[in-house]
Short mmCIF file of C-alpha atoms in Angstrom, two decimals:
data_model
loop_
_atom_site.label_atom_id
_atom_site.label_comp_id
_atom_site.label_asym_id
_atom_site.label_seq_id
_atom_site.Cartn_x
_atom_site.Cartn_y
_atom_site.Cartn_z
CA MET A 22 14.79 27.63 -11.38
CA ASN A 23 18.14 26.39 -12.61
CA GLN A 24 19.89 29.33 -14.26
CA TYR A 25 22.49 26.98 -15.73
CA GLU A 26 20.82 25.47 -18.77
CA TRP A 27 23.68 23.67 -20.47
CA LYS A 28 23.44 23.19 -24.21
CA TYR A 29 25.39 20.52 -26.07
CA GLY A 30 27.37 21.39 -29.17
CA GLU A 31 30.29 20.24 -31.23
CA ASN A 32 32.60 21.52 -33.91
CA ASN A 33 35.43 19.98 -35.91
CA TYR A 34 37.70 19.89 -32.85
CA GLN A 35 35.59 19.61 -29.70
CA ASN A 36 32.44 18.36 -28.04
CA TYR A 37 31.17 20.83 -25.48
CA TYR A 38 28.41 21.95 -23.16
CA ASP A 39 27.97 25.66 -22.64
CA VAL A 40 25.83 28.23 -20.87
CA LYS A 41 25.42 31.90 -21.72
CA LEU A 42 24.37 34.17 -18.85
CA GLY A 43 24.11 37.65 -20.32
CA LYS A 44 27.71 38.57 -21.17
CA ASP A 45 29.11 35.69 -19.09
CA TYR A 46 29.93 32.27 -20.53
CA LEU A 47 30.60 28.84 -18.99
CA CYS A 48 31.85 25.83 -20.92
CA VAL A 49 33.05 22.26 -20.43
CA PHE A 50 34.73 20.69 -23.42
CA ALA A 51 36.60 17.65 -24.65
CA ASN A 52 38.89 17.69 -27.64
CA LYS A 53 37.87 15.08 -30.20
CA SER A 54 41.44 13.77 -30.24
CA VAL A 55 41.05 12.90 -26.50
CA PRO A 56 37.26 12.60 -26.09
CA ASN A 57 37.23 11.30 -22.51
CA ILE A 58 39.11 14.22 -20.91
CA TRP A 59 36.78 17.12 -20.11
CA LEU A 60 38.11 20.55 -19.11
CA GLY A 61 36.23 23.61 -17.90
CA THR A 62 36.36 27.33 -18.53
CA TYR A 63 34.35 30.44 -17.84
CA ILE A 64 34.32 34.08 -18.86
CA LYS A 65 32.93 36.73 -16.57
CA TYR A 66 32.13 40.08 -18.14
CA GLY A 67 35.10 42.36 -17.65
CA TYR A 68 37.56 39.50 -17.07
CA GLY A 69 39.42 37.30 -19.49
CA PRO A 70 38.71 33.60 -19.89
CA VAL A 71 39.59 31.31 -16.98
CA THR A 72 40.44 27.65 -17.56
CA ILE A 73 39.93 25.92 -14.22
CA GLY A 74 43.11 24.67 -12.54
CA ASN A 75 43.49 21.66 -10.24
CA LYS A 76 44.02 23.31 -6.84
CA THR A 77 44.98 20.04 -5.13
CA PHE A 78 47.85 19.38 -7.53
CA ASN A 79 48.89 23.03 -7.84
CA ASP A 80 49.00 23.50 -4.03
CA LYS A 81 51.37 20.51 -3.77
CA GLN A 82 53.59 22.14 -6.40
CA ARG A 83 53.50 25.48 -4.56
CA LYS A 84 54.53 23.77 -1.33
CA LYS A 85 57.33 21.88 -3.05
CA GLU A 86 58.63 24.98 -4.83
CA SER A 87 58.42 27.20 -1.75
CA LYS A 88 60.54 24.66 0.18
CA ASN A 89 63.10 24.87 -2.61
CA GLY A 90 63.05 28.68 -2.52
CA MET A 91 61.58 28.90 -6.01
CA MET A 92 58.43 30.79 -4.96
CA LYS A 93 58.34 34.25 -3.47
CA PHE A 94 54.58 34.39 -2.77
CA GLN A 95 52.34 31.67 -1.38
CA TYR A 96 49.55 32.13 -3.94
CA GLN A 97 51.52 32.60 -7.16
CA MET A 98 51.27 29.95 -9.83
CA PRO A 99 53.93 27.25 -9.61
CA SER A 100 56.17 26.57 -12.59
CA LYS A 101 54.31 23.29 -13.24
CA ILE A 102 50.51 23.49 -13.12
CA GLN A 103 47.67 21.12 -13.90
CA MET A 104 44.25 21.94 -15.29
CA LEU A 105 41.28 20.28 -13.62
CA SER A 106 39.93 17.48 -15.79
CA SER A 107 37.55 14.54 -15.56
CA ASN A 108 36.03 11.85 -17.73
CA ASP A 109 32.62 13.04 -16.45
CA PRO A 110 31.23 16.22 -18.04
CA GLU A 111 28.57 16.51 -15.29
CA TYR A 112 31.29 16.66 -12.63
CA MET A 113 33.09 19.35 -14.61
CA LYS A 114 29.88 21.37 -14.97
CA GLU A 115 29.58 21.44 -11.17
CA LYS A 116 33.21 22.53 -10.77
CA VAL A 117 32.89 25.27 -13.39
CA ILE A 118 29.74 26.63 -11.74
CA TYR A 119 31.47 26.65 -8.35
CA ALA A 120 34.56 28.40 -9.73
CA TYR A 121 32.43 30.91 -11.62
CA GLU A 122 30.24 31.74 -8.61
CA HIS A 123 33.29 32.18 -6.33
CA ASN A 124 35.62 33.87 -8.87
CA LEU A 125 38.20 31.10 -8.58
CA LEU A 126 41.05 30.17 -10.89
CA GLU A 127 41.45 26.74 -9.28
CA VAL A 128 39.21 24.27 -7.44
CA ASP A 129 39.90 21.13 -5.44
CA CYS A 130 39.33 17.74 -7.06
#
């Protein structure tokens, strides 16, 4: 059985798909002002909300900044980050589920 039963919704500002799993929450959303860019977020009980970052882009920034001496730790967030996004909400659902199941802040494109 698929535990991720996404439900579609919208409000004045966004179109979204979400899933509630007890006290946990997963969501992919697109702002109505930019309807073809979908982002993803999740909330795990006991943790704050996580908007999924683009690990591929952010790793390149980390590497660049560590070469310049701007970063002290390999896994800290670089000064310039990118959120993972797609024009395909189904793709973003998969990425949010993966990040949620593995407790990740970022996933590869």
